[in-house]
Coordinates of N, CA and C in Angstrom, one line a residue:
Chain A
X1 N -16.5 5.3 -5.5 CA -15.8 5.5 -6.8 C -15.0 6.8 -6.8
X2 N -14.8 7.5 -5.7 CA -14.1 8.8 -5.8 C -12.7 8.4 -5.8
X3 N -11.7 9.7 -6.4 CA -10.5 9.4 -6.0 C -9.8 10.2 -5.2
X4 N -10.9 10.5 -4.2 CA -10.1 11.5 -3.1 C -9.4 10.8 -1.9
X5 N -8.3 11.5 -1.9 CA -7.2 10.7 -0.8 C -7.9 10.8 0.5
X6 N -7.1 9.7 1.7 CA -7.7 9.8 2.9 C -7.0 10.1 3.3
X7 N -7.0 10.8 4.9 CA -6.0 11.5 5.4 C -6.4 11.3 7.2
X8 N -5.7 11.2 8.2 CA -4.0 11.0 7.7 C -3.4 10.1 6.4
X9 N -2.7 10.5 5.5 CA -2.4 9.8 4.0 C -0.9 9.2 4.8
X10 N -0.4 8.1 4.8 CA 1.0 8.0 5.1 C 1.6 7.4 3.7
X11 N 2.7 7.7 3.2 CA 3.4 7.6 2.1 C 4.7 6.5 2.6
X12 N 4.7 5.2 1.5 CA 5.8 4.5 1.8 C 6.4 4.8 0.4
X13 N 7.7 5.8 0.3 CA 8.3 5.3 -1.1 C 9.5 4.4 -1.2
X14 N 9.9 3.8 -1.5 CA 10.7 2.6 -1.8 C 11.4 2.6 -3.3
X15 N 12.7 2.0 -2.9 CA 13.6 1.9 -4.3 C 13.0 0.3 -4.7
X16 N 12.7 0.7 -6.2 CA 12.5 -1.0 -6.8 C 13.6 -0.7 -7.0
X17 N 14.5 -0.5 -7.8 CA 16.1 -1.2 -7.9 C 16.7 -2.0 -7.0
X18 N 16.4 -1.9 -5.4 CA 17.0 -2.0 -4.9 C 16.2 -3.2 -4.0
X19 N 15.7 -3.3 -5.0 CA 14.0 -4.8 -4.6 C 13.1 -4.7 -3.1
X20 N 12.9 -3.2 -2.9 CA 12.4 -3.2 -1.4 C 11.0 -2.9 -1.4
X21 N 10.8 -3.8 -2.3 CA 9.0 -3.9 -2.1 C 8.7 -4.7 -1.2
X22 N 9.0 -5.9 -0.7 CA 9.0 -6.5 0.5 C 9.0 -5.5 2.0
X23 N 9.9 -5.2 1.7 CA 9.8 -4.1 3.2 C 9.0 -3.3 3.1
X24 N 8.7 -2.3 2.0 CA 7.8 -1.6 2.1 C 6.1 -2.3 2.2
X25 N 6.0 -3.4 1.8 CA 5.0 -3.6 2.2 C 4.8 -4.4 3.9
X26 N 5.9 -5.0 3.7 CA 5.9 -5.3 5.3 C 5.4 -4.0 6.3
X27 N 6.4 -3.2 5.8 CA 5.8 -1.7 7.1 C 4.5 -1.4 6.9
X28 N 3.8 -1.3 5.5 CA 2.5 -1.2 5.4 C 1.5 -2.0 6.0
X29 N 1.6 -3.5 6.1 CA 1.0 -4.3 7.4 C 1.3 -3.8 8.6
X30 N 2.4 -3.2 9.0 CA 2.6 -3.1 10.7 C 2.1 -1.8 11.5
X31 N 2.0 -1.2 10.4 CA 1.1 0.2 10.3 C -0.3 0.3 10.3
X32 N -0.7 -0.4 9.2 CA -2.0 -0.5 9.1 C -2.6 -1.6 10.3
X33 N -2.2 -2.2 10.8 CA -2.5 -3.3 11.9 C -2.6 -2.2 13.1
X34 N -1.5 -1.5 13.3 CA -1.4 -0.9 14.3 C -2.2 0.6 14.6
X35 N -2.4 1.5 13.4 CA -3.0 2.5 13.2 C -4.4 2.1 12.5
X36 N -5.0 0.9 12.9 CA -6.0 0.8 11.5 C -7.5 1.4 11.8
X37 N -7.6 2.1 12.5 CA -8.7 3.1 13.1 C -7.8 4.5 13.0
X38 N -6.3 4.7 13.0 CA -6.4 6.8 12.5 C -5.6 6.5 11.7
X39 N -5.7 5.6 10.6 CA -4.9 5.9 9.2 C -6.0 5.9 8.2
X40 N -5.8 7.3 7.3 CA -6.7 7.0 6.6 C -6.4 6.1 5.2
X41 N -5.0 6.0 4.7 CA -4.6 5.5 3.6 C -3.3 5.4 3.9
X42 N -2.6 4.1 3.3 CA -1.2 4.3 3.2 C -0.9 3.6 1.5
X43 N 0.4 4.7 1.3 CA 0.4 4.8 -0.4 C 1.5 3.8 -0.3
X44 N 1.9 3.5 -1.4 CA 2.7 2.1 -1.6 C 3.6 2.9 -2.7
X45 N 4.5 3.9 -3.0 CA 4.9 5.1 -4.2 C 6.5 4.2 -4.7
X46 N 6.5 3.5 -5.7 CA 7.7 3.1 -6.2 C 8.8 4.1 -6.6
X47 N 9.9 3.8 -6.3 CA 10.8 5.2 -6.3 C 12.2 4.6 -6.7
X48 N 13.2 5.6 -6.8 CA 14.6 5.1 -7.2 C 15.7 5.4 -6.3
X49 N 16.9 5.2 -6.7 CA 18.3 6.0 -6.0 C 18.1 5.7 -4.6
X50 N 18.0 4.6 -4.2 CA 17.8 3.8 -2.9 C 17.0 4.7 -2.2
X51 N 16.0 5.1 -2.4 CA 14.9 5.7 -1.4 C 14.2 4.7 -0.7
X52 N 14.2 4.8 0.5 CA 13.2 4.4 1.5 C 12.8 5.4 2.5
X53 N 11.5 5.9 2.4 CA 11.2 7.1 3.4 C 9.5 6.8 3.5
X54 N 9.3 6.9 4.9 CA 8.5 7.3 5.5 C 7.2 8.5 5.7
X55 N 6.6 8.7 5.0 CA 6.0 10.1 5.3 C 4.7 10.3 5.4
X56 N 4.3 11.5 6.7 CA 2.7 11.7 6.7 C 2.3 13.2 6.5
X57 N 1.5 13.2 5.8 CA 0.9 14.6 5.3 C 1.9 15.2 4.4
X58 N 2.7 14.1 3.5 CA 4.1 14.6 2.9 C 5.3 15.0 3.2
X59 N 5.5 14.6 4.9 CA 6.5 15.0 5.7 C 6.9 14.0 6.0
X60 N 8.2 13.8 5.6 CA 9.2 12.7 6.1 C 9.4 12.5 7.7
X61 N 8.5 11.0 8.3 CA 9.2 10.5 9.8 C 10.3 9.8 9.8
X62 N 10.6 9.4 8.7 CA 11.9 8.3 8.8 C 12.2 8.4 7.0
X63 N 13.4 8.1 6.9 CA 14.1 8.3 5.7 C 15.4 7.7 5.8
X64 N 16.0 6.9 5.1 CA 16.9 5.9 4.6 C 18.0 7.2 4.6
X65 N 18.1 8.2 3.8 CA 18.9 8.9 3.6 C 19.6 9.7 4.5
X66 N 18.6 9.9 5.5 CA 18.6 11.0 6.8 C 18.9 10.0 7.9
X67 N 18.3 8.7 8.0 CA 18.5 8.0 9.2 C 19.2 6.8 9.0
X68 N 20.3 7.0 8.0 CA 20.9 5.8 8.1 C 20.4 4.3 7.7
X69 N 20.9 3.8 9.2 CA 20.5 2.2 8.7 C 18.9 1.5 8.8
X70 N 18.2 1.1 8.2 CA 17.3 0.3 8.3 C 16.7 0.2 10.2
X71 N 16.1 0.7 10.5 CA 15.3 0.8 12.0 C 14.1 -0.2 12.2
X72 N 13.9 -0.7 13.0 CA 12.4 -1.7 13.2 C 10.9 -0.8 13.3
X73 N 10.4 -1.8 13.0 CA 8.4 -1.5 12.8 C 8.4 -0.3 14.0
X74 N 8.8 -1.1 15.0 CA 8.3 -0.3 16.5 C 8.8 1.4 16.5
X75 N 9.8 1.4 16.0 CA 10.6 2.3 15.9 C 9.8 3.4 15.2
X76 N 9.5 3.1 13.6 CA 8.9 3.8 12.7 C 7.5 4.1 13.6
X77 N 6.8 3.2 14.3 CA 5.6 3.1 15.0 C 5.4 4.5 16.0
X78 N 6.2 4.4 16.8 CA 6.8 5.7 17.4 C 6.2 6.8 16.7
X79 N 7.1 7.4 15.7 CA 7.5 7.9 14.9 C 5.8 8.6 14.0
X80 N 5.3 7.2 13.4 CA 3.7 8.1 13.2 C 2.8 8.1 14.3
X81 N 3.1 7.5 15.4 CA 2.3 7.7 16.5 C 2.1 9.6 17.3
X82 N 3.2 9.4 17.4 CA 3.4 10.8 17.7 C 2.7 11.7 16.4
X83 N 2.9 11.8 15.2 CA 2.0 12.5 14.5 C 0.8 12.3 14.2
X84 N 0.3 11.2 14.6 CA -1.4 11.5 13.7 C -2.3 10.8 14.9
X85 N -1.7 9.9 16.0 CA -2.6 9.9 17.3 C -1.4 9.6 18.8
X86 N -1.1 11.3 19.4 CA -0.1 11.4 19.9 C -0.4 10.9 21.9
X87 N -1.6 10.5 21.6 CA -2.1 10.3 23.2 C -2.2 8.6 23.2
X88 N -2.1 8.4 22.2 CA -2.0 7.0 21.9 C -1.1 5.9 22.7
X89 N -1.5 5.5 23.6 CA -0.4 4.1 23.6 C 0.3 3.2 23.1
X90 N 1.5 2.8 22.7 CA 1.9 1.5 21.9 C 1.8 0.0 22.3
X91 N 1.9 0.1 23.6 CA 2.0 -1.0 24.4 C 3.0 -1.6 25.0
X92 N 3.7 -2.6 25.5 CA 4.7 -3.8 25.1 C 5.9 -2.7 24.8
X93 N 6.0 -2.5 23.5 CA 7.1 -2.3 22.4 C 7.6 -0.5 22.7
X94 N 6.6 0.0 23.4 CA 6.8 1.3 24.0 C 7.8 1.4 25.2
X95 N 7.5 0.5 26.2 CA 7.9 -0.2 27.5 C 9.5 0.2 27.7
X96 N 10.0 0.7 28.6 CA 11.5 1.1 29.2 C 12.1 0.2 30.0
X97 N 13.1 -0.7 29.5 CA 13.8 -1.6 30.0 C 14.0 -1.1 31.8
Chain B
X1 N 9.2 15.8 -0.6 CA 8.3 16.2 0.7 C 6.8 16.3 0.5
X2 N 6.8 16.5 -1.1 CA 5.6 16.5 -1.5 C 4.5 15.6 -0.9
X3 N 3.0 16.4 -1.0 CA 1.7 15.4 -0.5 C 1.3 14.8 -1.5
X4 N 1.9 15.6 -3.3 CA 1.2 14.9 -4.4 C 0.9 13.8 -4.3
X5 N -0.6 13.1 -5.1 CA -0.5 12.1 -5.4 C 0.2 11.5 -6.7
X6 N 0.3 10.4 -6.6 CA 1.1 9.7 -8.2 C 0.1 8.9 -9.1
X7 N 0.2 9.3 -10.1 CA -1.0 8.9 -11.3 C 0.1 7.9 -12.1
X8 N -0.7 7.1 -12.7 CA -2.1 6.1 -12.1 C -1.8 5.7 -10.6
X9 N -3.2 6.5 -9.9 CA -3.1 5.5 -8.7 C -3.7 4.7 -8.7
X10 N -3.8 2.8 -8.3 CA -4.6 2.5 -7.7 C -4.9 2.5 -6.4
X11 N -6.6 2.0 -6.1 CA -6.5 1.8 -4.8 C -6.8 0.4 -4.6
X12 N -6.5 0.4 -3.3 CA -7.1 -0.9 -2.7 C -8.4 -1.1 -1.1
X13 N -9.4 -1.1 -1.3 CA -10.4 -0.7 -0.2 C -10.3 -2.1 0.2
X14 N -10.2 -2.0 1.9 CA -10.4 -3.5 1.9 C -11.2 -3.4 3.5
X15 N -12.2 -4.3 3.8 CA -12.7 -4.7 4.8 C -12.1 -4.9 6.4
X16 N -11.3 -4.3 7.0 CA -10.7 -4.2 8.7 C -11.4 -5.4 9.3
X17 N -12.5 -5.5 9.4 CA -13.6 -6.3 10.1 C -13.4 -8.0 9.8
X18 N -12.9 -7.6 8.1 CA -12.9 -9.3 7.4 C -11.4 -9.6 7.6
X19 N -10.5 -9.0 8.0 CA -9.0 -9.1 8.2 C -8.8 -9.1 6.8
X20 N -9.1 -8.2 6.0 CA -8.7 -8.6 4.6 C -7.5 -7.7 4.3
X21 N -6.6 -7.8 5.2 CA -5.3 -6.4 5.4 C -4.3 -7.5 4.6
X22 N -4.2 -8.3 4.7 CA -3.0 -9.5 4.2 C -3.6 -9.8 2.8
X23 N -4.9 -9.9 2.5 CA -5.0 -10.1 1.0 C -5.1 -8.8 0.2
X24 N -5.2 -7.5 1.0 CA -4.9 -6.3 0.3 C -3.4 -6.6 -0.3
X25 N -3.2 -6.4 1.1 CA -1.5 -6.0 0.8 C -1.0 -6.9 -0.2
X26 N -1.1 -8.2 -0.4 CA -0.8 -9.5 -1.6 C -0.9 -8.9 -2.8
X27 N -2.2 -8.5 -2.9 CA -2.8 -7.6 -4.3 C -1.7 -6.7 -4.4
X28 N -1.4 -5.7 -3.5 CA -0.5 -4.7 -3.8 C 0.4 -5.1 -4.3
X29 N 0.9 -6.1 -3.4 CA 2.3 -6.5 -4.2 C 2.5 -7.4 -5.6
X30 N 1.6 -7.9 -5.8 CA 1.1 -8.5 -7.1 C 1.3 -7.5 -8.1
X31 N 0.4 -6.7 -8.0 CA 0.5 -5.6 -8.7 C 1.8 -4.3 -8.8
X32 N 2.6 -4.2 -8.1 CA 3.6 -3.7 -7.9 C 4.5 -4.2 -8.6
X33 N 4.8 -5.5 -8.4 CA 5.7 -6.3 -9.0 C 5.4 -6.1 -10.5
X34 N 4.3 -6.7 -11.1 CA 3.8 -6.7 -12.5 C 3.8 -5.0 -13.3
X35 N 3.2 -4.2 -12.5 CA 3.2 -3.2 -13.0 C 4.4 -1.9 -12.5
X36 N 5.8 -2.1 -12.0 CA 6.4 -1.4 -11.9 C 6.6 -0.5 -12.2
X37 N 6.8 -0.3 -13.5 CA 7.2 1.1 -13.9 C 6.0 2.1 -14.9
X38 N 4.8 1.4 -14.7 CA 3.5 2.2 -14.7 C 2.9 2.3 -13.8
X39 N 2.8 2.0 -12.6 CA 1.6 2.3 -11.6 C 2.3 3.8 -11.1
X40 N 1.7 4.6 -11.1 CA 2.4 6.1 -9.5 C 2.4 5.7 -8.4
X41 N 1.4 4.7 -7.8 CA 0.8 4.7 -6.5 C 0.1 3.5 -6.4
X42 N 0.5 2.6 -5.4 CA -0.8 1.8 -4.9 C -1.0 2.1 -3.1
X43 N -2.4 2.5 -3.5 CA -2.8 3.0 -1.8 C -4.0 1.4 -1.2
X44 N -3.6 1.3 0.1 CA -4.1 0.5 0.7 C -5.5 1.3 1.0
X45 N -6.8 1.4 1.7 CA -7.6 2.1 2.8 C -8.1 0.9 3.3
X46 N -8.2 0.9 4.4 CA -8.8 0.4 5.5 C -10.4 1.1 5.2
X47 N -11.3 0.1 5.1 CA -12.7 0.3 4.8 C -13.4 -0.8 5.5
X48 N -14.7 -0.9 5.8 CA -16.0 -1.8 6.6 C -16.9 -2.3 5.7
X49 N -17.7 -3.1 6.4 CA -18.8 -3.5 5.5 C -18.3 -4.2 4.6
X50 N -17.6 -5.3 4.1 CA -17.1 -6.2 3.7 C -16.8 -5.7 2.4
X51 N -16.2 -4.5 2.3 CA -15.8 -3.9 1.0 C -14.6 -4.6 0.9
X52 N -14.0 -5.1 -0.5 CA -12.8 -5.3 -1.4 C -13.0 -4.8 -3.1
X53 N -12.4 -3.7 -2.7 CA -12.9 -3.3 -4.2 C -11.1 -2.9 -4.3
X54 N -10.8 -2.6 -5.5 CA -9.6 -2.4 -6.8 C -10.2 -1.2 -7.9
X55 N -9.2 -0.2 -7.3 CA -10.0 0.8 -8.5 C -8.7 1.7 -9.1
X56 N -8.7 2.2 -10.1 CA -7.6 2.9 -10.8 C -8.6 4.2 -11.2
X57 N -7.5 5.3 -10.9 CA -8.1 6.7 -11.1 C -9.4 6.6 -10.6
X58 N -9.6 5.9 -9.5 CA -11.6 6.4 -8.9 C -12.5 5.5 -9.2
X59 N -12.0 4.6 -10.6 CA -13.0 3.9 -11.0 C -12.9 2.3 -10.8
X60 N -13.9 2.0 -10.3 CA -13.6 0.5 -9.8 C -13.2 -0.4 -11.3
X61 N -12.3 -1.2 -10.9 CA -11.5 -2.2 -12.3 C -12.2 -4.0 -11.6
X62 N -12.7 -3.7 -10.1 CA -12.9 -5.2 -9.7 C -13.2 -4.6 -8.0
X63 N -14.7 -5.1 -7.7 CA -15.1 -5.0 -7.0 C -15.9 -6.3 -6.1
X64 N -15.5 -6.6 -4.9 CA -16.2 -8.3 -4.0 C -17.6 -8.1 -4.2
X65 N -18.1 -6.6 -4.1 CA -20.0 -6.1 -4.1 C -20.3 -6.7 -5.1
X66 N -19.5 -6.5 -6.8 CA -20.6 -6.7 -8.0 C -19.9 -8.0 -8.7
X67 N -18.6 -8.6 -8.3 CA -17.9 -9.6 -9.2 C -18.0 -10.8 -8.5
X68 N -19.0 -10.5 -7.0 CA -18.8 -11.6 -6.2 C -17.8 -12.8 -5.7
X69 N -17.3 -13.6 -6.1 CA -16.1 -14.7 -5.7 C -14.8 -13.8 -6.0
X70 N -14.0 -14.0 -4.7 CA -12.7 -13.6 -5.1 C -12.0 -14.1 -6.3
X71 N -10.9 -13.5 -7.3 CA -10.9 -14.0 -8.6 C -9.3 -13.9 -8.0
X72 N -8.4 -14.4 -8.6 CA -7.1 -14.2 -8.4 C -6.4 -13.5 -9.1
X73 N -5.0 -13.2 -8.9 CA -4.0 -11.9 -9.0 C -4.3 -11.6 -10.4
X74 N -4.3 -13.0 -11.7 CA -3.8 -12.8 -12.9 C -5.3 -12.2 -13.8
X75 N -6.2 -12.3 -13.1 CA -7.5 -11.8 -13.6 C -7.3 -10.1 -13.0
X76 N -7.1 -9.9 -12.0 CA -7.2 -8.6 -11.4 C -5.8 -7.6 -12.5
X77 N -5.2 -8.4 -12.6 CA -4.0 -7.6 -13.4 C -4.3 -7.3 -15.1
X78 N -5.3 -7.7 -15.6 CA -5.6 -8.1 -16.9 C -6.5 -6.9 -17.2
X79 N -7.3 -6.9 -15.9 CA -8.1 -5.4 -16.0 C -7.5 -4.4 -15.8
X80 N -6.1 -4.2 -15.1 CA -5.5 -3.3 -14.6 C -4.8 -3.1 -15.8
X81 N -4.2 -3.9 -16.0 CA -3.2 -3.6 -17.5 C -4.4 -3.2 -18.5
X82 N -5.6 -3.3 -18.6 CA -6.0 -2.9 -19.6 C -6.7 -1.4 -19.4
X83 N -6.5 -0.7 -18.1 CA -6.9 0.5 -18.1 C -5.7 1.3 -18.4
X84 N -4.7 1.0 -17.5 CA -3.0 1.8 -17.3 C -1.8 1.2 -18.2
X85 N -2.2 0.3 -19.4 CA -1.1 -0.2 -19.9 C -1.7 -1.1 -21.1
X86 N -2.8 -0.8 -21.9 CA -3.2 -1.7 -22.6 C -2.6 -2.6 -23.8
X87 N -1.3 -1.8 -24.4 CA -0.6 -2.7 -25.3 C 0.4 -3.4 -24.7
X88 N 0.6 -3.5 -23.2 CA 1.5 -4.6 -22.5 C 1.2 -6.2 -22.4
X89 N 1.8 -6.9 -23.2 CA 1.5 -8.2 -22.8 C 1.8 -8.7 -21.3
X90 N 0.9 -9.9 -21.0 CA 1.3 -10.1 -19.5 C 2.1 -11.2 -19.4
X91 N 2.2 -11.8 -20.7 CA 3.4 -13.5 -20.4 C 2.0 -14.2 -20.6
X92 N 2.6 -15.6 -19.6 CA 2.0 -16.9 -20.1 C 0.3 -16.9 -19.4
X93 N 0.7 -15.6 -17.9 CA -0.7 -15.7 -17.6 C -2.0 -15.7 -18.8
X94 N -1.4 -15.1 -19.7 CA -2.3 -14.8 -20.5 C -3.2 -15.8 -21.3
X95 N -2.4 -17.1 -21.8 CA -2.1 -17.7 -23.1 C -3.3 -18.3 -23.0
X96 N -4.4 -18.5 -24.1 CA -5.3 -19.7 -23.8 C -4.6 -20.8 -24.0
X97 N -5.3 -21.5 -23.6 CA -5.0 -23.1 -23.5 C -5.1 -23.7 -25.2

């Protein structure tokens, strides 16, 4: 019954204007599938003014405004991998043509 | 950039073990959708032991331990709306027969 956050906390905020609750919870399954032993929570934060950003420990890995266009799972994957378990393997989707 | 949390949060604790990651995430978006422009937050955690509980500010609103049978979205929203939104009507879900 407590309401203390878990941490690593990763933060999805998302524009509802802009109806991206679908993606934002998409990325929240690909995340939590993928980190689901070093995530300790991932927040779901409705937001405006086309925000879509990524963040862990309150620190933006990816951000709609800073990175442009829309990037894939694997990509963002990367991205908290390297922050919260950096010795980690991805697999497959890591792999160098 | 902030780590703040956003009030009302809910959470959502869901069982890893039971793959209950796809019926979390449902709820979330159930809830997102219905409660847009009141929720702060809906946080996923990955939890064991066949936990599915639903809690707002700490306190459980609907828990698998004590309410036994999964109940569906429109039941789970009726408790939610009545902690974070109590003079909101919910539509037809509501209407007795």
């Amino acid at each position: 019954m407590s309401e203390q956050v878990r941490n690593p906390r990763l933060e999805i905020e998302y524009c509802t204007r802009c109806r991206w609750l679908p993606r934002a919870t998409w990325m929240a399954q690909e995340l939590l599938t993928t980190f689901e032993a070093e995530l300790g929570e991932v927040a779901l934060v409705p937001g405006t003014g086309g925000v879509f950003e990524v963040r862990v420990g309150g620190e933006a890995v990816w951000s709609r405004s800073s990175d442009a266009a829309f990037t894939d799972a694997a990509d963002i994957k990367r991205l908290v991998r390297d922050r919260i378990a950096p010795e980690r393997p991805l697999g497959h989707s890591e792999r160098q043509p």
